[in-house]
């Protein structure tokens, strides 16, 4: 990843944690608004052609980059999002938009796991907008989002679907870096989905953890010692048949998992104790479910193996 010394955030003045575990912010300390923050955007429009999927339009604003790795003269098969800032801080605003027009087939993923650092007051705001028109086949399969202790994240995933489209979309969260022995004891997380079909809202879902909830997060009624969670949705044909297939597959994934059918969507939830366990489960899920959907973008992204 290219580094730009003049764009590196200055975080020497970030407050230390107090003995109670909460951020120690006094009047002489800066707020998130006083520090350098990112306002990034990436948009791509894809169209179908006789030779395959083609990029019609791309817009990028730092720190978001969109790459299209390909071999030789083959058409576009995968788009890769890159955050050149190296992570997300409180007060950052990032937006990504993917429009798959009729006849397109594309998988969108991220270059690496996203990291959300400790914030003072302001949350980072991340918005994803996906549009799949008639006969488009779109997958949104980013790598995990890792939340550091006292991170603040408000993430929204907005999806527009049209009859005849097919979509597989995933978002997953990891609380802390297990390899570093991190334990997340506080922060604020809101992760929301809004899905429309032919202009009508068919599914809305929000996951929220506040600082008051974190001391109880390991209770069985909450996350039950699971530090990695994911939500995946599928929209397409033969939903009943594919739901039955998933329910036969789920017991062998090696994590807590369940699937249901809601308003013409298959919704799958995953929960595991660690990110490596969840990644193995998601990889196994895609390796089995992808062939069930036929040829196309519904497979493990190449970037997951890099």
GROMACS .gro file of C-alpha atoms in nm:
model
  306
    1UNK     CA    1   0.000   0.000   0.000
    2UNK     CA    2   0.141   0.339  -0.095
    3UNK     CA    3   0.209   0.570   0.199
    4UNK     CA    4   0.201   0.949   0.175
    5UNK     CA    5   0.394   1.111   0.460
    6UNK     CA    6   0.206   1.440   0.431
    7UNK     CA    7  -0.128   1.257   0.464
    8UNK     CA    8  -0.047   1.044   0.768
    9UNK     CA    9  -0.273   1.130   1.059
   10UNK     CA   10  -0.114   1.286   1.366
   11UNK     CA   11  -0.236   1.093   1.670
   12UNK     CA   12   0.025   1.184   1.931
   13UNK     CA   13  -0.237   1.387   2.119
   14UNK     CA   14  -0.494   1.111   2.152
   15UNK     CA   15  -0.604   1.071   2.517
   16UNK     CA   16  -0.500   0.778   2.731
   17UNK     CA   17  -0.755   0.552   2.898
   18UNK     CA   18  -0.838   0.637   3.256
   19UNK     CA   19  -0.826   0.381   3.537
   20UNK     CA   20  -1.195   0.315   3.479
   21UNK     CA   21  -1.128   0.215   3.119
   22UNK     CA   22  -1.302   0.517   2.963
   23UNK     CA   23  -1.125   0.774   2.743
   24UNK     CA   24  -0.967   1.047   2.957
   25UNK     CA   25  -1.063   1.360   2.766
   26UNK     CA   26  -1.007   1.695   2.936
   27UNK     CA   27  -1.068   2.048   2.812
   28UNK     CA   28  -0.710   2.089   2.691
   29UNK     CA   29  -0.731   1.776   2.478
   30UNK     CA   30  -0.843   1.790   2.112
   31UNK     CA   31  -1.170   1.651   1.988
   32UNK     CA   32  -1.206   1.438   1.676
   33UNK     CA   33  -1.300   1.751   1.483
   34UNK     CA   34  -0.964   1.913   1.569
   35UNK     CA   35  -0.767   1.626   1.412
   36UNK     CA   36  -0.712   1.550   1.044
   37UNK     CA   37  -0.997   1.336   0.917
   38UNK     CA   38  -1.077   1.168   0.587
   39UNK     CA   39  -1.375   1.239   0.362
   40UNK     CA   40  -1.346   0.967   0.100
   41UNK     CA   41  -1.568   0.845  -0.178
   42UNK     CA   42  -1.559   0.576  -0.444
   43UNK     CA   43  -1.824   0.516  -0.710
   44UNK     CA   44  -1.830   0.273  -1.000
   45UNK     CA   45  -2.088   0.204  -1.270
   46UNK     CA   46  -2.067  -0.124  -1.462
   47UNK     CA   47  -2.246  -0.214  -1.785
   48UNK     CA   48  -2.289  -0.537  -1.976
   49UNK     CA   49  -2.149  -0.588  -2.326
   50UNK     CA   50  -2.101  -0.871  -2.575
   51UNK     CA   51  -1.750  -0.929  -2.436
   52UNK     CA   52  -1.860  -0.926  -2.071
   53UNK     CA   53  -1.879  -0.668  -1.793
   54UNK     CA   54  -1.728  -0.328  -1.870
   55UNK     CA   55  -1.650  -0.030  -1.647
   56UNK     CA   56  -1.865   0.263  -1.760
   57UNK     CA   57  -1.767   0.522  -1.499
   58UNK     CA   58  -1.538   0.552  -1.194
   59UNK     CA   59  -1.503   0.830  -0.937
   60UNK     CA   60  -1.247   0.828  -0.653
   61UNK     CA   61  -1.169   1.070  -0.371
   62UNK     CA   62  -0.889   1.015  -0.118
   63UNK     CA   63  -0.846   0.782   0.062
   64UNK     CA   64  -1.064   0.547  -0.148
   65UNK     CA   65  -0.922   0.376  -0.456
   66UNK     CA   66  -1.095   0.121  -0.679
   67UNK     CA   67  -0.882  -0.133  -0.863
   68UNK     CA   68  -0.981  -0.383  -1.135
   69UNK     CA   69  -0.728  -0.668  -1.142
   70UNK     CA   70  -0.750  -0.879  -1.457
   71UNK     CA   71  -0.546  -1.124  -1.660
   72UNK     CA   72  -0.475  -1.039  -2.022
   73UNK     CA   73  -0.777  -0.926  -2.223
   74UNK     CA   74  -1.033  -1.095  -2.001
   75UNK     CA   75  -1.334  -0.880  -1.901
   76UNK     CA   76  -1.368  -0.730  -1.554
   77UNK     CA   77  -1.456  -0.997  -1.296
   78UNK     CA   78  -1.356  -0.839  -0.965
   79UNK     CA   79  -1.332  -0.489  -0.821
   80UNK     CA   80  -1.109  -0.424  -0.520
   81UNK     CA   81  -1.153  -0.133  -0.279
   82UNK     CA   82  -0.841   0.015  -0.121
   83UNK     CA   83  -0.829   0.251   0.177
   84UNK     CA   84  -0.493   0.425   0.129
   85UNK     CA   85  -0.518   0.586   0.475
   86UNK     CA   86  -0.448   0.249   0.637
   87UNK     CA   87  -0.756   0.252   0.862
   88UNK     CA   88  -1.053   0.451   0.987
   89UNK     CA   89  -1.051   0.706   1.269
   90UNK     CA   90  -1.330   0.881   1.457
   91UNK     CA   91  -1.483   1.155   1.244
   92UNK     CA   92  -1.390   0.994   0.911
   93UNK     CA   93  -1.658   0.977   0.643
   94UNK     CA   94  -1.626   0.711   0.374
   95UNK     CA   95  -1.876   0.625   0.103
   96UNK     CA   96  -1.872   0.353  -0.161
   97UNK     CA   97  -2.128   0.307  -0.438
   98UNK     CA   98  -2.154   0.021  -0.689
   99UNK     CA   99  -2.414   0.021  -0.967
  100UNK     CA  100  -2.441  -0.302  -1.167
  101UNK     CA  101  -2.652  -0.238  -1.476
  102UNK     CA  102  -2.833  -0.510  -1.677
  103UNK     CA  103  -2.613  -0.791  -1.805
  104UNK     CA  104  -2.323  -0.732  -1.564
  105UNK     CA  105  -2.149  -0.987  -1.342
  106UNK     CA  106  -1.904  -0.852  -1.082
  107UNK     CA  107  -1.757  -0.938  -0.742
  108UNK     CA  108  -1.655  -0.647  -0.518
  109UNK     CA  109  -1.418  -0.700  -0.226
  110UNK     CA  110  -1.152  -0.512  -0.027
  111UNK     CA  111  -0.775  -0.527  -0.041
  112UNK     CA  112  -0.738  -0.614   0.329
  113UNK     CA  113  -0.919  -0.616   0.660
  114UNK     CA  114  -1.044  -0.269   0.755
  115UNK     CA  115  -0.931  -0.132   1.093
  116UNK     CA  116  -1.140   0.114   1.298
  117UNK     CA  117  -0.924   0.290   1.559
  118UNK     CA  118  -1.013   0.432   1.898
  119UNK     CA  119  -1.212   0.756   1.876
  120UNK     CA  120  -1.267   1.049   2.112
  121UNK     CA  121  -1.629   1.155   2.056
  122UNK     CA  122  -1.714   1.149   1.685
  123UNK     CA  123  -1.798   0.816   1.519
  124UNK     CA  124  -1.659   0.715   1.184
  125UNK     CA  125  -1.938   0.702   0.929
  126UNK     CA  126  -1.916   0.441   0.654
  127UNK     CA  127  -2.187   0.414   0.387
  128UNK     CA  128  -2.217   0.146   0.121
  129UNK     CA  129  -2.469   0.178  -0.161
  130UNK     CA  130  -2.528  -0.116  -0.394
  131UNK     CA  131  -2.761  -0.126  -0.694
  132UNK     CA  132  -2.834  -0.440  -0.897
  133UNK     CA  133  -3.053  -0.384  -1.202
  134UNK     CA  134  -3.245  -0.647  -1.399
  135UNK     CA  135  -3.027  -0.949  -1.497
  136UNK     CA  136  -2.726  -0.812  -1.306
  137UNK     CA  137  -2.525  -1.048  -1.080
  138UNK     CA  138  -2.346  -0.867  -0.799
  139UNK     CA  139  -2.154  -0.983  -0.493
  140UNK     CA  140  -2.033  -0.757  -0.213
  141UNK     CA  141  -1.774  -0.957  -0.015
  142UNK     CA  142  -1.536  -0.725   0.172
  143UNK     CA  143  -1.285  -0.861   0.420
  144UNK     CA  144  -1.346  -0.819   0.792
  145UNK     CA  145  -1.377  -0.490   0.980
  146UNK     CA  146  -1.164  -0.498   1.298
  147UNK     CA  147  -1.278  -0.272   1.581
  148UNK     CA  148  -1.015  -0.150   1.824
  149UNK     CA  149  -1.098  -0.075   2.187
  150UNK     CA  150  -1.322   0.235   2.217
  151UNK     CA  151  -1.379   0.254   1.844
  152UNK     CA  152  -1.688   0.438   1.727
  153UNK     CA  153  -1.845   0.322   1.401
  154UNK     CA  154  -2.176   0.399   1.231
  155UNK     CA  155  -2.201   0.183   0.919
  156UNK     CA  156  -2.495   0.176   0.678
  157UNK     CA  157  -2.546  -0.064   0.388
  158UNK     CA  158  -2.816   0.048   0.144
  159UNK     CA  159  -2.916  -0.191  -0.136
  160UNK     CA  160  -3.148  -0.135  -0.432
  161UNK     CA  161  -3.265  -0.452  -0.604
  162UNK     CA  162  -3.472  -0.498  -0.918
  163UNK     CA  163  -3.670  -0.802  -1.028
  164UNK     CA  164  -3.444  -1.040  -1.219
  165UNK     CA  165  -3.123  -0.936  -1.040
  166UNK     CA  166  -2.912  -1.164  -0.822
  167UNK     CA  167  -2.711  -1.041  -0.525
  168UNK     CA  168  -2.499  -1.183  -0.244
  169UNK     CA  169  -2.385  -0.929   0.018
  170UNK     CA  170  -2.178  -0.972   0.334
  171UNK     CA  171  -2.060  -0.754   0.621
  172UNK     CA  172  -1.863  -0.878   0.921
  173UNK     CA  173  -1.724  -0.733   1.241
  174UNK     CA  174  -1.436  -0.849   1.464
  175UNK     CA  175  -1.396  -0.712   1.817
  176UNK     CA  176  -1.024  -0.661   1.873
  177UNK     CA  177  -0.711  -0.836   1.746
  178UNK     CA  178  -0.698  -1.175   1.914
  179UNK     CA  179  -0.334  -1.229   1.817
  180UNK     CA  180  -0.243  -0.919   2.020
  181UNK     CA  181  -0.453  -1.024   2.318
  182UNK     CA  182  -0.687  -0.728   2.277
  183UNK     CA  183  -1.015  -0.721   2.465
  184UNK     CA  184  -1.270  -0.461   2.360
  185UNK     CA  185  -1.433  -0.319   2.673
  186UNK     CA  186  -1.602  -0.012   2.528
  187UNK     CA  187  -1.703   0.183   2.222
  188UNK     CA  188  -2.008   0.250   2.012
  189UNK     CA  189  -2.112   0.041   1.711
  190UNK     CA  190  -2.414   0.078   1.486
  191UNK     CA  191  -2.437  -0.146   1.180
  192UNK     CA  192  -2.752  -0.098   0.972
  193UNK     CA  193  -2.896  -0.254   0.656
  194UNK     CA  194  -3.169  -0.115   0.433
  195UNK     CA  195  -3.281  -0.323   0.132
  196UNK     CA  196  -3.531  -0.212  -0.132
  197UNK     CA  197  -3.683  -0.413  -0.414
  198UNK     CA  198  -3.828  -0.223  -0.708
  199UNK     CA  199  -3.832   0.090  -0.494
  200UNK     CA  200  -4.007  -0.066  -0.192
  201UNK     CA  201  -3.834  -0.128   0.141
  202UNK     CA  202  -3.839  -0.504   0.209
  203UNK     CA  203  -3.586  -0.545   0.491
  204UNK     CA  204  -3.434  -0.319   0.756
  205UNK     CA  205  -3.198  -0.434   1.027
  206UNK     CA  206  -2.973  -0.263   1.284
  207UNK     CA  207  -2.710  -0.404   1.517
  208UNK     CA  208  -2.601  -0.173   1.798
  209UNK     CA  209  -2.359  -0.193   2.090
  210UNK     CA  210  -2.305   0.104   2.322
  211UNK     CA  211  -2.056   0.159   2.604
  212UNK     CA  212  -2.326   0.055   2.853
  213UNK     CA  213  -2.370  -0.280   2.677
  214UNK     CA  214  -2.004  -0.383   2.652
  215UNK     CA  215  -1.971  -0.499   3.018
  216UNK     CA  216  -2.252  -0.751   2.948
  217UNK     CA  217  -2.159  -0.845   2.591
  218UNK     CA  218  -2.052  -1.202   2.674
  219UNK     CA  219  -2.388  -1.300   2.822
  220UNK     CA  220  -2.562  -1.584   2.638
  221UNK     CA  221  -2.848  -1.356   2.537
  222UNK     CA  222  -2.597  -1.126   2.364
  223UNK     CA  223  -2.276  -1.240   2.189
  224UNK     CA  224  -2.195  -1.530   2.424
  225UNK     CA  225  -1.814  -1.495   2.400
  226UNK     CA  226  -1.827  -1.456   2.022
  227UNK     CA  227  -1.594  -1.180   1.904
  228UNK     CA  228  -1.658  -1.220   1.531
  229UNK     CA  229  -2.003  -1.184   1.374
  230UNK     CA  230  -2.138  -1.156   1.021
  231UNK     CA  231  -2.458  -1.097   0.829
  232UNK     CA  232  -2.503  -1.224   0.474
  233UNK     CA  233  -2.804  -1.179   0.246
  234UNK     CA  234  -2.896  -1.344  -0.083
  235UNK     CA  235  -3.152  -1.227  -0.338
  236UNK     CA  236  -3.226  -1.433  -0.646
  237UNK     CA  237  -3.432  -1.723  -0.786
  238UNK     CA  238  -3.526  -2.055  -0.623
  239UNK     CA  239  -3.514  -1.914  -0.271
  240UNK     CA  240  -3.693  -2.204  -0.100
  241UNK     CA  241  -3.466  -2.462  -0.263
  242UNK     CA  242  -3.154  -2.266  -0.177
  243UNK     CA  243  -3.265  -2.209   0.181
  244UNK     CA  244  -3.305  -2.586   0.222
  245UNK     CA  245  -2.954  -2.633   0.079
  246UNK     CA  246  -2.810  -2.382   0.325
  247UNK     CA  247  -2.980  -2.539   0.624
  248UNK     CA  248  -2.826  -2.873   0.529
  249UNK     CA  249  -2.482  -2.709   0.494
  250UNK     CA  250  -2.480  -2.486   0.803
  251UNK     CA  251  -2.423  -2.757   1.071
  252UNK     CA  252  -2.083  -2.837   0.916
  253UNK     CA  253  -1.941  -2.483   0.900
  254UNK     CA  254  -1.777  -2.493   1.243
  255UNK     CA  255  -1.942  -2.182   1.388
  256UNK     CA  256  -2.277  -2.062   1.517
  257UNK     CA  257  -2.495  -2.004   1.212
  258UNK     CA  258  -2.860  -1.986   1.110
  259UNK     CA  259  -3.052  -1.892   0.795
  260UNK     CA  260  -3.405  -1.769   0.733
  261UNK     CA  261  -3.622  -1.630   0.454
  262UNK     CA  262  -3.760  -1.278   0.503
  263UNK     CA  263  -3.952  -1.072   0.245
  264UNK     CA  264  -3.791  -1.245  -0.050
  265UNK     CA  265  -3.439  -1.242   0.098
  266UNK     CA  266  -3.232  -1.520   0.251
  267UNK     CA  267  -3.065  -1.381   0.563
  268UNK     CA  268  -2.777  -1.574   0.720
  269UNK     CA  269  -2.615  -1.492   1.056
  270UNK     CA  270  -2.271  -1.613   1.164
  271UNK     CA  271  -2.095  -1.590   1.502
  272UNK     CA  272  -1.758  -1.733   1.608
  273UNK     CA  273  -1.512  -1.687   1.892
  274UNK     CA  274  -1.236  -1.559   1.665
  275UNK     CA  275  -1.191  -1.398   1.325
  276UNK     CA  276  -0.996  -1.696   1.188
  277UNK     CA  277  -1.283  -1.930   1.279
  278UNK     CA  278  -1.533  -1.703   1.109
  279UNK     CA  279  -1.320  -1.661   0.798
  280UNK     CA  280  -1.288  -2.038   0.761
  281UNK     CA  281  -1.666  -2.072   0.800
  282UNK     CA  282  -1.736  -1.800   0.541
  283UNK     CA  283  -1.487  -1.950   0.299
  284UNK     CA  284  -1.648  -2.294   0.337
  285UNK     CA  285  -1.993  -2.137   0.297
  286UNK     CA  286  -1.897  -1.968  -0.031
  287UNK     CA  287  -1.720  -2.278  -0.163
  288UNK     CA  288  -2.039  -2.478  -0.117
  289UNK     CA  289  -2.305  -2.218  -0.193
  290UNK     CA  290  -2.129  -2.066  -0.495
  291UNK     CA  291  -2.157  -2.380  -0.715
  292UNK     CA  292  -2.524  -2.403  -0.616
  293UNK     CA  293  -2.571  -2.061  -0.782
  294UNK     CA  294  -2.390  -2.160  -1.101
  295UNK     CA  295  -2.110  -1.976  -1.278
  296UNK     CA  296  -2.050  -1.612  -1.195
  297UNK     CA  297  -1.918  -1.396  -0.913
  298UNK     CA  298  -2.056  -1.605  -0.623
  299UNK     CA  299  -1.728  -1.750  -0.500
  300UNK     CA  300  -1.443  -1.679  -0.259
  301UNK     CA  301  -1.279  -1.353  -0.377
  302UNK     CA  302  -0.922  -1.389  -0.497
  303UNK     CA  303  -0.811  -1.112  -0.259
  304UNK     CA  304  -0.907  -1.323   0.043
  305UNK     CA  305  -0.608  -1.545  -0.037
  306UNK     CA  306  -0.352  -1.264  -0.089
   0.00000   0.00000   0.00000
